[in-house]
Amino acid sequence: MQNASAGPVYYKGWYHLFYQYNPDGAIWGNKIAWGHAASRDLLRWRHLPVAMSPDQWYDINGVWSGSATVLPDGRIVMLYTGSTNASVQVQCLAFPTDPSDPLLINWTKYENNPVMYPPPGVGEKDFRDPTTAWFDGSDDTWRLVIGSKDDAMPAWS
């Protein structure tokens, strides 16, 4: 099952589309991984091996939505939402195992994942969907937006 795109990026002559994917079939479940396809022209796509699978304590219930950012020095980094065994959503990083590979076949999860936990007042199961990061030169800070749910916010009708 292919679902929401996560981390579209152009890198070394290739357009990459990562997406939520269940390798077990067209069913919803907690084995959501990141599928991967690449194209030179956005018309013809090569399906590539699964980029990231849920295999760590911080993403054992799924490697969910995320984004890709190309850093000023040309390196690429993925930010994705992991879901723990208790369904706490955390933010994690991954890097290409071989940055010289234009197809970005293999990925390595950051050894200090997760890098962000839900802050106080934010629903632990509702801290997800990080955007592509951008650099704010006015104060030399990287910024991004993460979707969340405020536990204190009233329900809208």
PDB file of C-alpha atoms in Angstrom:
ATOM      1  CA  MET A   1       0.000   0.000   0.000  1.00  0.00           C
ATOM      2  CA  GLN A   2       1.362   3.416  -0.956  1.00  0.00           C
ATOM      3  CA  ASN A   3       0.208   6.414   1.066  1.00  0.00           C
ATOM      4  CA  ALA A   4       1.221  10.015   1.670  1.00  0.00           C
ATOM      5  CA  SER A   5       4.406  11.273   0.105  1.00  0.00           C
ATOM      6  CA  ALA A   6       7.200  12.070   2.530  1.00  0.00           C
ATOM      7  CA  GLY A   7      10.416  13.830   1.683  1.00  0.00           C
ATOM      8  CA  PRO A   8      10.335  14.624  -2.031  1.00  0.00           C
ATOM      9  CA  VAL A   9      13.761  15.951  -2.977  1.00  0.00           C
ATOM     10  CA  TYR A  10      16.065  16.573  -5.962  1.00  0.00           C
ATOM     11  CA  TYR A  11      19.566  15.166  -5.408  1.00  0.00           C
ATOM     12  CA  LYS A  12      22.477  14.693  -7.815  1.00  0.00           C
ATOM     13  CA  GLY A  13      20.367  14.651 -10.970  1.00  0.00           C
ATOM     14  CA  TRP A  14      17.519  12.531  -9.598  1.00  0.00           C
ATOM     15  CA  TYR A  15      14.073  13.395  -8.275  1.00  0.00           C
ATOM     16  CA  HIS A  16      13.288  11.241  -5.256  1.00  0.00           C
ATOM     17  CA  LEU A  17       9.867  10.481  -3.879  1.00  0.00           C
ATOM     18  CA  PHE A  18       9.632   8.784  -0.522  1.00  0.00           C
ATOM     19  CA  TYR A  19       6.210   7.680   0.659  1.00  0.00           C
ATOM     20  CA  GLN A  20       4.472   5.807   3.440  1.00  0.00           C
ATOM     21  CA  TYR A  21       4.339   2.164   2.461  1.00  0.00           C
ATOM     22  CA  ASN A  22       3.247  -1.137   3.965  1.00  0.00           C
ATOM     23  CA  PRO A  23       5.447  -3.895   2.514  1.00  0.00           C
ATOM     24  CA  ASP A  24       2.932  -6.509   3.744  1.00  0.00           C
ATOM     25  CA  GLY A  25       0.220  -5.385   1.330  1.00  0.00           C
ATOM     26  CA  ALA A  26      -2.689  -3.023   0.916  1.00  0.00           C
ATOM     27  CA  ILE A  27      -3.570  -2.950   4.595  1.00  0.00           C
ATOM     28  CA  TRP A  28      -3.160  -0.344   7.283  1.00  0.00           C
ATOM     29  CA  GLY A  29      -0.975  -1.345  10.169  1.00  0.00           C
ATOM     30  CA  ASN A  30       1.995  -0.633  12.349  1.00  0.00           C
ATOM     31  CA  LYS A  31       4.628  -1.782   9.861  1.00  0.00           C
ATOM     32  CA  ILE A  32       4.549   1.452   7.873  1.00  0.00           C
ATOM     33  CA  ALA A  33       7.914   2.033   6.195  1.00  0.00           C
ATOM     34  CA  TRP A  34       9.238   4.542   3.674  1.00  0.00           C
ATOM     35  CA  GLY A  35       8.966   3.370   0.091  1.00  0.00           C
ATOM     36  CA  HIS A  36      11.245   5.026  -2.449  1.00  0.00           C
ATOM     37  CA  ALA A  37      11.103   5.852  -6.146  1.00  0.00           C
ATOM     38  CA  ALA A  38      13.444   7.967  -8.282  1.00  0.00           C
ATOM     39  CA  SER A  39      13.161   9.650 -11.669  1.00  0.00           C
ATOM     40  CA  ARG A  40      15.327  11.794 -13.918  1.00  0.00           C
ATOM     41  CA  ASP A  41      12.349  13.410 -15.700  1.00  0.00           C
ATOM     42  CA  LEU A  42       9.342  13.102 -13.320  1.00  0.00           C
ATOM     43  CA  LEU A  43       7.610  10.900 -15.921  1.00  0.00           C
ATOM     44  CA  ARG A  44       9.389   7.546 -15.695  1.00  0.00           C
ATOM     45  CA  TRP A  45      10.034   6.265 -12.184  1.00  0.00           C
ATOM     46  CA  ARG A  46      12.276   3.506 -10.825  1.00  0.00           C
ATOM     47  CA  HIS A  47      10.961   1.777  -7.735  1.00  0.00           C
ATOM     48  CA  LEU A  48      13.844   1.293  -5.321  1.00  0.00           C
ATOM     49  CA  PRO A  49      14.254  -0.761  -2.142  1.00  0.00           C
ATOM     50  CA  VAL A  50      12.453   0.371   1.003  1.00  0.00           C
ATOM     51  CA  ALA A  51      14.389   3.349   2.369  1.00  0.00           C
ATOM     52  CA  MET A  52      13.507   3.032   6.060  1.00  0.00           C
ATOM     53  CA  SER A  53      11.724   0.364   8.083  1.00  0.00           C
ATOM     54  CA  PRO A  54      10.416   0.369  11.655  1.00  0.00           C
ATOM     55  CA  ASP A  55      13.226  -1.441  13.449  1.00  0.00           C
ATOM     56  CA  GLN A  56      14.203   0.679  16.468  1.00  0.00           C
ATOM     57  CA  TRP A  57      12.463   1.297  19.807  1.00  0.00           C
ATOM     58  CA  TYR A  58      11.612   4.851  18.749  1.00  0.00           C
ATOM     59  CA  ASP A  59       9.942   3.847  15.443  1.00  0.00           C
ATOM     60  CA  ILE A  60       8.828   0.256  16.078  1.00  0.00           C
ATOM     61  CA  ASN A  61       5.167   1.213  15.413  1.00  0.00           C
ATOM     62  CA  GLY A  62       5.963   2.904  12.128  1.00  0.00           C
ATOM     63  CA  VAL A  63       8.235   5.186  10.165  1.00  0.00           C
ATOM     64  CA  TRP A  64       5.643   7.848   9.408  1.00  0.00           C
ATOM     65  CA  SER A  65       5.584  11.123   7.512  1.00  0.00           C
ATOM     66  CA  GLY A  66       8.568  13.388   7.196  1.00  0.00           C
ATOM     67  CA  SER A  67      10.675  15.494   4.908  1.00  0.00           C
ATOM     68  CA  ALA A  68      14.062  15.840   3.276  1.00  0.00           C
ATOM     69  CA  THR A  69      16.361  18.835   3.491  1.00  0.00           C
ATOM     70  CA  VAL A  70      19.446  19.483   1.396  1.00  0.00           C
ATOM     71  CA  LEU A  71      21.947  21.301   3.596  1.00  0.00           C
ATOM     72  CA  PRO A  72      24.085  24.206   2.295  1.00  0.00           C
ATOM     73  CA  ASP A  73      27.096  21.887   1.909  1.00  0.00           C
ATOM     74  CA  GLY A  74      25.059  19.512  -0.301  1.00  0.00           C
ATOM     75  CA  ARG A  75      24.450  16.829   2.309  1.00  0.00           C
ATOM     76  CA  ILE A  76      20.917  15.536   2.667  1.00  0.00           C
ATOM     77  CA  VAL A  77      19.049  14.729   5.867  1.00  0.00           C
ATOM     78  CA  MET A  78      15.664  13.117   6.444  1.00  0.00           C
ATOM     79  CA  LEU A  79      13.447  14.128   9.339  1.00  0.00           C
ATOM     80  CA  TYR A  80      10.681  11.641  10.039  1.00  0.00           C
ATOM     81  CA  THR A  81       8.087  10.794  12.652  1.00  0.00           C
ATOM     82  CA  GLY A  82       8.704   7.583  14.554  1.00  0.00           C
ATOM     83  CA  SER A  83       6.088   5.914  16.735  1.00  0.00           C
ATOM     84  CA  THR A  84       7.179   4.039  19.858  1.00  0.00           C
ATOM     85  CA  ASN A  85       5.629   0.861  21.238  1.00  0.00           C
ATOM     86  CA  ALA A  86       3.411   3.130  23.392  1.00  0.00           C
ATOM     87  CA  SER A  87       2.465   5.117  20.231  1.00  0.00           C
ATOM     88  CA  VAL A  88       4.357   8.220  21.376  1.00  0.00           C
ATOM     89  CA  GLN A  89       5.290  10.171  18.253  1.00  0.00           C
ATOM     90  CA  VAL A  90       8.887  11.404  18.158  1.00  0.00           C
ATOM     91  CA  GLN A  91      11.027  13.127  15.532  1.00  0.00           C
ATOM     92  CA  CYS A  92      14.045  11.319  14.140  1.00  0.00           C
ATOM     93  CA  LEU A  93      16.844  11.856  11.612  1.00  0.00           C
ATOM     94  CA  ALA A  94      18.369   9.639   8.936  1.00  0.00           C
ATOM     95  CA  PHE A  95      21.275  10.196   6.549  1.00  0.00           C
ATOM     96  CA  PRO A  96      22.344   8.472   3.326  1.00  0.00           C
ATOM     97  CA  THR A  97      24.771   5.678   4.123  1.00  0.00           C
ATOM     98  CA  ASP A  98      26.678   6.570   0.942  1.00  0.00           C
ATOM     99  CA  PRO A  99      26.242  10.284   0.124  1.00  0.00           C
ATOM    100  CA  SER A 100      27.935   9.741  -3.255  1.00  0.00           C
ATOM    101  CA  ASP A 101      25.110   7.398  -4.365  1.00  0.00           C
ATOM    102  CA  PRO A 102      22.742   9.533  -6.480  1.00  0.00           C
ATOM    103  CA  LEU A 103      19.960   6.955  -5.991  1.00  0.00           C
ATOM    104  CA  LEU A 104      20.163   7.177  -2.176  1.00  0.00           C
ATOM    105  CA  ILE A 105      19.588   3.441  -1.828  1.00  0.00           C
ATOM    106  CA  ASN A 106      20.713   2.939   1.790  1.00  0.00           C
ATOM    107  CA  TRP A 107      19.905   5.080   4.828  1.00  0.00           C
ATOM    108  CA  THR A 108      21.354   5.149   8.333  1.00  0.00           C
ATOM    109  CA  LYS A 109      19.272   6.300  11.257  1.00  0.00           C
ATOM    110  CA  TYR A 110      20.953   8.861  13.489  1.00  0.00           C
ATOM    111  CA  GLU A 111      22.555   7.219  16.532  1.00  0.00           C
ATOM    112  CA  ASN A 112      21.038   9.795  18.916  1.00  0.00           C
ATOM    113  CA  ASN A 113      17.427   9.414  17.744  1.00  0.00           C
ATOM    114  CA  PRO A 114      14.918  10.603  18.672  1.00  0.00           C
ATOM    115  CA  VAL A 115      15.931  14.238  18.380  1.00  0.00           C
ATOM    116  CA  MET A 116      12.578  15.707  19.486  1.00  0.00           C
ATOM    117  CA  TYR A 117       9.876  14.537  21.865  1.00  0.00           C
ATOM    118  CA  PRO A 118       6.389  16.019  22.221  1.00  0.00           C
ATOM    119  CA  PRO A 119       6.690  19.128  24.409  1.00  0.00           C
ATOM    120  CA  PRO A 120       4.495  19.529  27.512  1.00  0.00           C
ATOM    121  CA  GLY A 121       0.862  20.187  26.617  1.00  0.00           C
ATOM    122  CA  VAL A 122       1.095  18.502  23.211  1.00  0.00           C
ATOM    123  CA  GLY A 123      -0.617  15.166  22.688  1.00  0.00           C
ATOM    124  CA  GLU A 124       1.986  12.381  22.718  1.00  0.00           C
ATOM    125  CA  LYS A 125       0.169  10.632  19.870  1.00  0.00           C
ATOM    126  CA  ASP A 126      -0.203  13.836  17.842  1.00  0.00           C
ATOM    127  CA  PHE A 127       3.317  15.185  17.219  1.00  0.00           C
ATOM    128  CA  ARG A 128       4.021  14.543  13.555  1.00  0.00           C
ATOM    129  CA  ASP A 129       4.431  15.605   9.932  1.00  0.00           C
ATOM    130  CA  PRO A 130       7.649  17.662  10.018  1.00  0.00           C
ATOM    131  CA  THR A 131       8.141  20.020   7.078  1.00  0.00           C
ATOM    132  CA  THR A 132      11.298  20.550   5.092  1.00  0.00           C
ATOM    133  CA  ALA A 133      13.663  22.658   7.195  1.00  0.00           C
ATOM    134  CA  TRP A 134      14.779  26.116   6.110  1.00  0.00           C
ATOM    135  CA  PHE A 135      17.662  28.265   7.242  1.00  0.00           C
ATOM    136  CA  ASP A 136      16.932  31.730   8.628  1.00  0.00           C
ATOM    137  CA  GLY A 137      20.051  33.781   7.993  1.00  0.00           C
ATOM    138  CA  SER A 138      18.827  36.656  10.151  1.00  0.00           C
ATOM    139  CA  ASP A 139      19.682  34.689  13.280  1.00  0.00           C
ATOM    140  CA  ASP A 140      21.579  31.665  11.861  1.00  0.00           C
ATOM    141  CA  THR A 141      18.831  29.241  12.894  1.00  0.00           C
ATOM    142  CA  TRP A 142      17.277  26.224  11.183  1.00  0.00           C
ATOM    143  CA  ARG A 143      13.479  26.155  11.386  1.00  0.00           C
ATOM    144  CA  LEU A 144      10.688  23.714  10.579  1.00  0.00           C
ATOM    145  CA  VAL A 145       7.043  23.160  11.416  1.00  0.00           C
ATOM    146  CA  ILE A 146       5.654  20.062  13.129  1.00  0.00           C
ATOM    147  CA  GLY A 147       1.944  19.318  13.345  1.00  0.00           C
ATOM    148  CA  SER A 148       0.544  18.682  16.797  1.00  0.00           C
ATOM    149  CA  LYS A 149      -2.526  18.744  18.991  1.00  0.00           C
ATOM    150  CA  ASP A 150      -2.774  21.039  21.992  1.00  0.00           C
ATOM    151  CA  ASP A 151      -4.291  19.077  24.881  1.00  0.00           C
ATOM    152  CA  ALA A 152      -5.831  22.272  26.290  1.00  0.00           C
ATOM    153  CA  MET A 153      -7.433  23.479  23.053  1.00  0.00           C
ATOM    154  CA  PRO A 154     -11.226  23.257  22.989  1.00  0.00           C
ATOM    155  CA  ALA A 155     -12.889  21.141  20.348  1.00  0.00           C
ATOM    156  CA  TRP A 156     -14.275  23.099  17.408  1.00  0.00           C
ATOM    157  CA  SER A 157     -17.734  22.454  16.111  1.00  0.00           C
TER     158      SER A 157
END
